[in-house]
Amino acid sequence: AAALTPALSRRERESEGAGFFAKLMAGPRCSAAALALMLGLVLAAAAPVKATQIQNLARIQGAEPRQLFGTGLVVGLNGTGDSDRFRPKARAVASVLQRTLDEMTTADEVAGARNVAVVWVTATVPASGVRVGDAMDVRVMAMYDARSLEGGHLVMVPLVERGDDSPVFAIASGPITLENPDMTRAGRIANGAQMEVDVLSQTMDARGQVTLVLHNSYARWTVAANVTNLINSLMAPDGPKVARAIDQRNIVIRVPEADRGNPATFISQVLQVRVHQSLIAMGATVRINERTGTIVIGGDVQIAPVIITHGDLTISTRGDGAAAGQVNGEAEPGLFAKLDPDEAGGEKLEDLVRALNQLQVPVADRIAIIKTLHADGYLAAELVFE
């Protein structure tokens, strides 16, 4: 309503929305379930944008991508294929020629060919599934010492899912394109695999249940309980509960009998339920990626009173009016930010990191300081390395 009628004041829009909702409540055909859904829509529209849909927090079990793989030969290379040091290449080439050209071909006769390379072939079946005849992109990587796959053509390769006992899911072949000129030993074949069987997602079990699997970053008891309660309040406000959390990551949802013949609508409604940020708030967590130098602080991460000395740098988090930082023992308050700028009575890690940024402390030193604080018990948070 706000987007369509920008001339209305906020108070006018709220009054108009309340009047509309009151009319709906007074309607003779307004069921409790409809009221709950309408209320959810009104609250979602009125609330600030601090909510996300369930589909961003979890996936439906049985609707996952599946990896197919195979090994094969790339031919037509301009002298950049595998050398004769690798006998599997020679045997593979001889096997192909025995089937298609001359059954008397031996591995020794083709060992010196540098226009052929043995490759690893992969394709990903999307979570939505595929049908016979659908095409998928293929990734191709050299297995031995081929210098480049540029200009090569993949000979037909059967793709399987697990191993020797797996049926053939697709057949891959086609010309290879190098996506990165600096990575000549790997390439791609657009629509290079054609499906030989149907692969459909199995989202609902024999008892009419689907399982929501929370992503790892949200897999906590509080989040599972909050999402479960929200689904029950919106999808089954009057009847028996449809959702139950069986652990901190999995939520089992019973599809109503009327929707089991075509569960897509019900599942879609569940996945589109909006969850307020407060219901999924992260605990006090610090994630560090030492390779990229990234530090991510989640939640209210507090630091106990401590004086930190690192090299020539000294920082106090005592909150007693001491200088926020010193260099070579001399306080220089103009260079430092207070670690408790709001005088809230506590020092936060984000304030410390901000001070270190202002001091242009190297990333490696920042990470070392955080590690030491955590190891000595001064950092009240979970420390995760990625």
Coordinates of C-alpha atoms in Angstrom, one line a residue:
A1 CA 0.0 0.0 0.0
A2 CA 2.9 2.4 0.8
A3 CA 4.4 1.8 -2.6
L4 CA 1.1 2.4 -4.5
T5 CA 0.0 5.5 -2.5
P6 CA 3.1 7.5 -1.6
A7 CA 1.0 10.6 -0.9
L8 CA -0.6 9.0 2.2
S9 CA 1.1 9.6 5.5
R10 CA 2.2 6.7 7.6
R11 CA -0.6 7.3 10.1
E12 CA -3.2 7.3 7.2
R13 CA -1.8 4.1 5.8
E14 CA -1.9 2.4 9.2
S15 CA -5.5 3.6 9.7
E16 CA -6.5 2.4 6.3
G17 CA -4.9 -1.0 6.8
A18 CA -6.6 -1.4 10.2
G19 CA -10.0 -0.6 8.7
F20 CA -9.5 -3.0 5.9
F21 CA -8.5 -5.8 8.3
A22 CA -11.5 -5.0 10.5
K23 CA -13.9 -5.5 7.6
L24 CA -12.3 -8.8 6.8
M25 CA -12.7 -10.0 10.4
A26 CA -16.4 -9.1 10.3
G27 CA -17.0 -11.0 7.1
P28 CA -19.3 -14.0 7.4
R29 CA -16.9 -16.4 5.7
C30 CA -13.7 -15.4 7.4
S31 CA -12.3 -18.6 8.9
A32 CA -9.7 -18.7 11.7
A33 CA -7.1 -20.1 9.3
A34 CA -7.8 -17.2 6.8
L35 CA -7.5 -14.7 9.6
A36 CA -4.2 -16.1 10.7
L37 CA -2.9 -15.9 7.1
M38 CA -4.2 -12.4 6.7
L39 CA -2.7 -11.3 10.0
G40 CA 0.7 -12.8 8.9
L41 CA 0.5 -10.8 5.6
V42 CA -0.4 -7.6 7.4
L43 CA 2.4 -8.0 9.9
A44 CA 4.9 -8.9 7.2
A45 CA 3.9 -5.8 5.2
A46 CA 4.1 -3.5 8.2
A47 CA 7.3 -4.9 9.6
P48 CA 10.7 -3.5 8.6
V49 CA 12.7 -5.5 6.2
K50 CA 14.4 -7.7 8.8
A51 CA 13.0 -11.0 7.9
T52 CA 13.9 -13.8 5.5
Q53 CA 11.9 -16.7 3.9
I54 CA 12.3 -20.2 5.2
Q55 CA 13.7 -21.3 1.9
N56 CA 16.7 -19.2 2.6
L57 CA 17.3 -21.0 5.9
A58 CA 16.7 -24.6 4.9
R59 CA 16.3 -27.1 2.1
I60 CA 13.8 -29.8 1.5
Q61 CA 15.3 -33.3 2.1
G62 CA 15.2 -35.3 -1.2
A63 CA 15.5 -32.2 -3.3
E64 CA 19.3 -32.0 -3.5
P65 CA 21.7 -31.7 -6.5
R66 CA 23.3 -35.1 -7.5
Q67 CA 26.8 -35.5 -8.9
L68 CA 27.4 -37.7 -11.9
F69 CA 30.9 -38.7 -13.0
G70 CA 32.9 -40.8 -15.5
T71 CA 36.3 -41.1 -17.1
G72 CA 36.9 -40.8 -20.8
L73 CA 39.1 -39.7 -23.7
V74 CA 39.6 -36.3 -25.3
V75 CA 40.8 -36.5 -28.9
G76 CA 41.9 -34.0 -31.5
L77 CA 44.5 -32.3 -29.3
N78 CA 47.4 -30.5 -31.1
G79 CA 50.2 -32.4 -29.5
T80 CA 49.2 -31.3 -26.0
G81 CA 47.8 -34.7 -24.8
D82 CA 49.1 -37.2 -22.3
S83 CA 52.7 -38.5 -22.8
D84 CA 53.5 -42.2 -23.3
R85 CA 54.5 -42.6 -19.7
F86 CA 50.9 -43.4 -18.7
R87 CA 49.9 -46.9 -19.7
P88 CA 46.2 -46.4 -18.8
K89 CA 45.9 -43.8 -21.6
A90 CA 47.4 -46.2 -24.1
R91 CA 45.1 -49.1 -23.0
A92 CA 42.0 -46.8 -23.2
V93 CA 42.9 -45.6 -26.7
A94 CA 43.5 -49.2 -27.8
S95 CA 40.2 -50.3 -26.3
V96 CA 38.3 -47.6 -28.3
L97 CA 40.0 -48.6 -31.5
Q98 CA 39.4 -52.3 -30.9
R99 CA 35.6 -51.6 -30.7
T100 CA 35.4 -49.1 -33.6
L101 CA 38.2 -49.8 -36.0
D102 CA 40.6 -52.7 -35.6
E103 CA 40.1 -55.4 -32.9
M104 CA 43.8 -56.3 -33.2
T105 CA 45.0 -52.8 -32.0
T106 CA 47.4 -53.0 -29.0
A107 CA 48.4 -50.5 -26.3
D108 CA 52.0 -50.4 -27.6
E109 CA 50.8 -49.3 -31.0
V110 CA 49.1 -46.1 -29.7
A111 CA 51.3 -45.4 -26.7
G112 CA 53.1 -42.4 -28.4
A113 CA 50.0 -40.5 -29.4
R114 CA 50.1 -37.0 -27.9
N115 CA 46.7 -35.9 -29.4
V116 CA 44.7 -37.8 -26.8
A117 CA 44.2 -37.2 -23.0
V118 CA 42.4 -39.2 -20.3
V119 CA 40.0 -37.0 -18.5
W120 CA 37.7 -36.9 -15.5
V121 CA 34.1 -35.9 -16.4
T122 CA 31.5 -34.5 -14.1
A123 CA 27.9 -33.2 -14.3
T124 CA 25.4 -32.0 -11.7
V125 CA 21.8 -33.0 -11.7
P126 CA 19.9 -30.0 -10.4
A127 CA 17.8 -30.2 -7.2
S128 CA 14.6 -29.8 -9.3
G129 CA 15.4 -33.1 -11.1
V130 CA 15.6 -33.9 -14.9
R131 CA 13.9 -35.9 -17.5
V132 CA 15.1 -38.3 -20.2
G133 CA 16.5 -36.2 -23.0
D134 CA 17.4 -33.1 -20.9
A135 CA 20.8 -31.7 -21.4
M136 CA 23.3 -30.6 -18.7
D137 CA 26.7 -28.9 -18.8
V138 CA 29.8 -31.0 -18.3
R139 CA 33.1 -30.3 -16.6
V140 CA 36.2 -32.0 -18.0
M141 CA 39.6 -32.2 -16.2
A142 CA 42.9 -33.8 -17.4
M143 CA 43.9 -36.8 -15.2
Y144 CA 47.5 -37.3 -16.3
D145 CA 50.1 -34.9 -17.8
A146 CA 48.2 -33.4 -20.7
R147 CA 49.3 -29.8 -21.1
S148 CA 46.1 -28.4 -22.6
L149 CA 42.6 -29.6 -23.6
E150 CA 42.1 -26.7 -26.0
G151 CA 40.6 -27.8 -29.3
G152 CA 39.8 -31.3 -28.0
H153 CA 36.6 -33.3 -28.3
L154 CA 35.3 -35.6 -25.6
V155 CA 34.5 -39.1 -26.9
M156 CA 31.2 -40.5 -25.6
V157 CA 31.4 -41.2 -21.9
P158 CA 28.7 -42.9 -19.7
L159 CA 28.1 -41.0 -16.5
V160 CA 27.2 -42.8 -13.3
E161 CA 26.4 -41.7 -9.7
R162 CA 28.3 -44.1 -7.3
G163 CA 30.4 -46.7 -8.9
D164 CA 30.4 -50.0 -10.8
D165 CA 26.9 -51.0 -9.6
S166 CA 25.4 -47.7 -10.6
P167 CA 23.2 -47.5 -13.8
V168 CA 24.2 -45.1 -16.5
F169 CA 22.4 -41.8 -15.9
A170 CA 23.7 -39.8 -18.9
I171 CA 26.0 -39.8 -21.9
A172 CA 28.5 -37.0 -22.3
S173 CA 30.4 -35.9 -25.4
G174 CA 31.2 -32.8 -27.4
P175 CA 33.8 -30.1 -28.0
I176 CA 35.6 -28.6 -25.0
T177 CA 35.7 -24.9 -24.3
L178 CA 38.4 -23.5 -22.0
E179 CA 36.7 -21.0 -19.6
N180 CA 40.0 -19.7 -18.2
P181 CA 43.0 -19.3 -20.6
D182 CA 45.3 -19.8 -17.6
M183 CA 43.7 -23.1 -16.7
T184 CA 44.3 -25.2 -19.9
R185 CA 43.9 -28.6 -18.2
A186 CA 40.2 -28.0 -17.4
G187 CA 37.2 -27.1 -19.6
R188 CA 33.5 -27.2 -20.1
I189 CA 31.0 -28.6 -22.6
A190 CA 27.8 -26.6 -22.8
N191 CA 24.8 -29.0 -22.7
G192 CA 27.3 -31.8 -23.1
A193 CA 25.5 -34.6 -21.2
Q194 CA 22.1 -36.0 -22.3
M195 CA 20.0 -37.8 -19.6
E196 CA 19.2 -41.4 -20.2
V197 CA 16.9 -41.8 -17.2
D198 CA 14.5 -39.7 -15.2
V199 CA 15.9 -38.3 -12.0
L200 CA 13.0 -36.8 -9.9
S201 CA 13.2 -35.3 -6.4
Q202 CA 11.6 -37.3 -3.7
T203 CA 10.5 -34.8 -1.2
M204 CA 7.5 -36.5 0.5
D205 CA 7.7 -39.9 2.2
A206 CA 5.1 -42.7 2.3
R207 CA 3.5 -41.1 5.4
G208 CA 2.9 -37.8 3.7
Q209 CA 5.7 -36.0 5.4
V210 CA 8.5 -33.7 4.2
T211 CA 11.6 -32.8 6.1
L212 CA 13.1 -29.3 6.3
V213 CA 16.9 -29.4 6.8
L214 CA 18.3 -26.2 8.3
H215 CA 21.5 -25.0 6.7
N216 CA 24.5 -25.6 8.9
S217 CA 24.8 -21.9 9.9
Y218 CA 21.3 -22.0 11.4
A219 CA 21.3 -25.5 12.8
R220 CA 20.6 -24.7 16.5
W221 CA 17.9 -25.8 18.9
T222 CA 16.4 -22.3 19.3
V223 CA 16.2 -21.7 15.6
A224 CA 14.6 -25.2 15.0
A225 CA 12.0 -24.5 17.7
N226 CA 11.2 -21.0 16.5
V227 CA 10.7 -22.0 12.9
T228 CA 8.6 -25.0 14.0
N229 CA 6.3 -22.8 16.1
L230 CA 6.0 -20.3 13.3
I231 CA 5.0 -22.9 10.8
N232 CA 2.4 -24.3 13.2
S233 CA 0.9 -20.9 14.0
L234 CA 0.5 -19.9 10.3
M235 CA -0.2 -23.3 8.6
A236 CA -2.3 -24.9 11.3
P237 CA -3.7 -22.3 13.7
D238 CA -6.8 -24.2 14.6
G239 CA -5.9 -27.9 14.1
P240 CA -3.3 -30.3 15.2
K241 CA 0.3 -29.2 14.7
V242 CA 1.8 -30.0 11.3
A243 CA 5.5 -29.4 12.2
R244 CA 7.8 -30.9 14.8
A245 CA 11.5 -30.4 15.3
I246 CA 13.2 -33.8 15.8
D247 CA 16.6 -32.2 16.5
Q248 CA 18.5 -29.0 16.0
R249 CA 18.6 -29.3 12.2
N250 CA 15.6 -31.3 11.0
I251 CA 11.9 -30.3 11.1
V252 CA 9.4 -32.8 10.0
I253 CA 6.2 -31.4 8.4
R254 CA 3.0 -33.3 7.8
V255 CA 1.4 -32.5 4.5
P256 CA -2.4 -32.2 4.9
E257 CA -4.2 -35.2 3.3
A258 CA -6.0 -32.9 0.9
D259 CA -2.7 -31.7 -0.5
R260 CA -0.8 -35.0 -0.7
G261 CA -1.8 -35.7 -4.3
N262 CA -0.3 -32.3 -5.3
P263 CA 1.9 -31.1 -2.4
A264 CA 3.7 -28.4 -4.4
T265 CA 1.4 -25.6 -3.3
F266 CA 1.6 -26.5 0.4
I267 CA 5.4 -26.9 0.3
S268 CA 5.7 -23.6 -1.5
Q269 CA 3.6 -21.8 1.2
V270 CA 5.9 -23.2 3.9
L271 CA 9.0 -22.2 2.1
Q272 CA 7.7 -18.6 1.7
V273 CA 6.9 -18.1 5.3
R274 CA 8.9 -15.1 6.5
V275 CA 11.0 -15.5 9.7
H276 CA 11.9 -12.4 11.6
Q277 CA 15.6 -11.8 12.2
S278 CA 15.1 -12.0 16.0
L279 CA 14.0 -15.6 15.7
I280 CA 17.2 -16.7 14.0
A281 CA 19.7 -14.4 15.7
M282 CA 23.2 -15.9 15.8
G283 CA 24.8 -16.5 19.1
A284 CA 28.1 -14.8 20.0
T285 CA 30.3 -16.2 17.2
V286 CA 33.6 -15.1 15.6
R287 CA 34.4 -16.6 12.2
I288 CA 37.9 -16.3 10.9
N289 CA 39.3 -17.1 7.4
E290 CA 43.0 -16.9 7.8
R291 CA 43.6 -17.4 4.0
T292 CA 41.6 -14.3 3.1
G293 CA 42.1 -12.4 6.3
T294 CA 38.3 -12.1 6.9
I295 CA 36.9 -11.7 10.4
V296 CA 33.1 -11.9 10.8
I297 CA 31.6 -11.1 14.2
G298 CA 28.1 -12.4 14.9
G299 CA 26.0 -11.5 17.9
D300 CA 27.1 -9.4 20.9
V301 CA 30.7 -10.6 21.4
Q302 CA 32.0 -9.2 24.7
I303 CA 35.6 -8.9 26.0
A304 CA 36.4 -9.3 29.6
P305 CA 38.5 -6.6 31.3
V306 CA 42.1 -7.1 30.0
I307 CA 45.2 -5.2 28.9
I308 CA 46.4 -6.5 25.5
T309 CA 50.0 -6.1 24.5
H310 CA 51.1 -7.1 21.1
G311 CA 54.5 -6.0 19.8
D312 CA 54.7 -2.2 20.4
L313 CA 50.9 -2.0 20.8
T314 CA 49.1 -1.9 24.1
I315 CA 45.3 -1.7 24.4
S316 CA 43.2 -1.6 27.6
T317 CA 39.6 -2.9 27.7
R318 CA 39.3 -2.3 31.5
G319 CA 36.6 0.4 31.0
D320 CA 37.9 2.4 33.9
G321 CA 39.0 5.5 32.0
A322 CA 42.4 4.2 31.0
A323 CA 43.8 5.2 27.7
A324 CA 42.3 3.2 24.9
G325 CA 45.7 2.6 23.4
Q326 CA 49.4 3.3 23.7
V327 CA 52.4 3.0 21.5
N328 CA 55.8 2.5 23.1
G329 CA 54.2 3.1 26.5
E330 CA 53.0 6.6 25.7
A331 CA 49.3 7.3 25.5
E332 CA 48.2 9.0 22.3
P333 CA 44.4 9.3 22.7
G334 CA 43.9 11.2 19.4
L335 CA 44.8 8.0 17.5
F336 CA 42.5 5.6 19.3
A337 CA 38.8 5.0 19.5
K338 CA 37.2 4.2 22.9
L339 CA 36.4 0.5 23.3
D340 CA 33.2 1.4 25.1
P341 CA 32.0 4.5 23.1
D342 CA 28.4 4.4 24.4
E343 CA 29.5 4.0 28.0
A344 CA 27.4 0.9 28.2
G345 CA 29.6 -0.7 30.7
G346 CA 31.1 -3.4 28.5
E347 CA 33.7 -3.7 25.8
K348 CA 32.8 -5.4 22.6
L349 CA 35.1 -7.2 20.1
E350 CA 33.8 -5.0 17.3
D351 CA 35.1 -2.0 19.2
L352 CA 38.5 -3.6 19.6
V353 CA 38.6 -4.6 15.9
R354 CA 37.6 -1.0 15.0
A355 CA 40.5 0.3 17.1
L356 CA 42.9 -2.1 15.5
N357 CA 41.7 -1.0 12.1
Q358 CA 42.3 2.7 13.0
L359 CA 45.8 1.7 14.1
Q360 CA 46.3 -0.1 10.8
V361 CA 47.4 -3.2 12.6
P362 CA 48.1 -6.0 10.1
V363 CA 45.3 -8.6 9.7
A364 CA 47.6 -11.5 10.8
D365 CA 48.2 -9.6 14.1
R366 CA 44.5 -8.9 14.6
I367 CA 43.8 -12.6 14.2
A368 CA 46.6 -13.5 16.6
I369 CA 45.1 -11.1 19.2
I370 CA 41.6 -12.7 18.9
K371 CA 43.1 -16.2 19.1
T372 CA 44.9 -15.3 22.3
L373 CA 41.9 -13.6 23.9
H374 CA 39.8 -16.7 23.2
A375 CA 42.4 -19.1 24.4
D376 CA 42.8 -17.3 27.7
G377 CA 39.1 -17.0 28.3
Y378 CA 38.7 -13.3 27.8
L379 CA 36.4 -13.6 24.7
A380 CA 32.9 -14.9 25.4
A381 CA 32.1 -16.4 22.0
E382 CA 32.5 -19.4 19.8
L383 CA 35.6 -19.2 17.6
V384 CA 35.2 -20.8 14.2
F385 CA 38.0 -21.1 11.5
E386 CA 37.0 -21.5 7.9

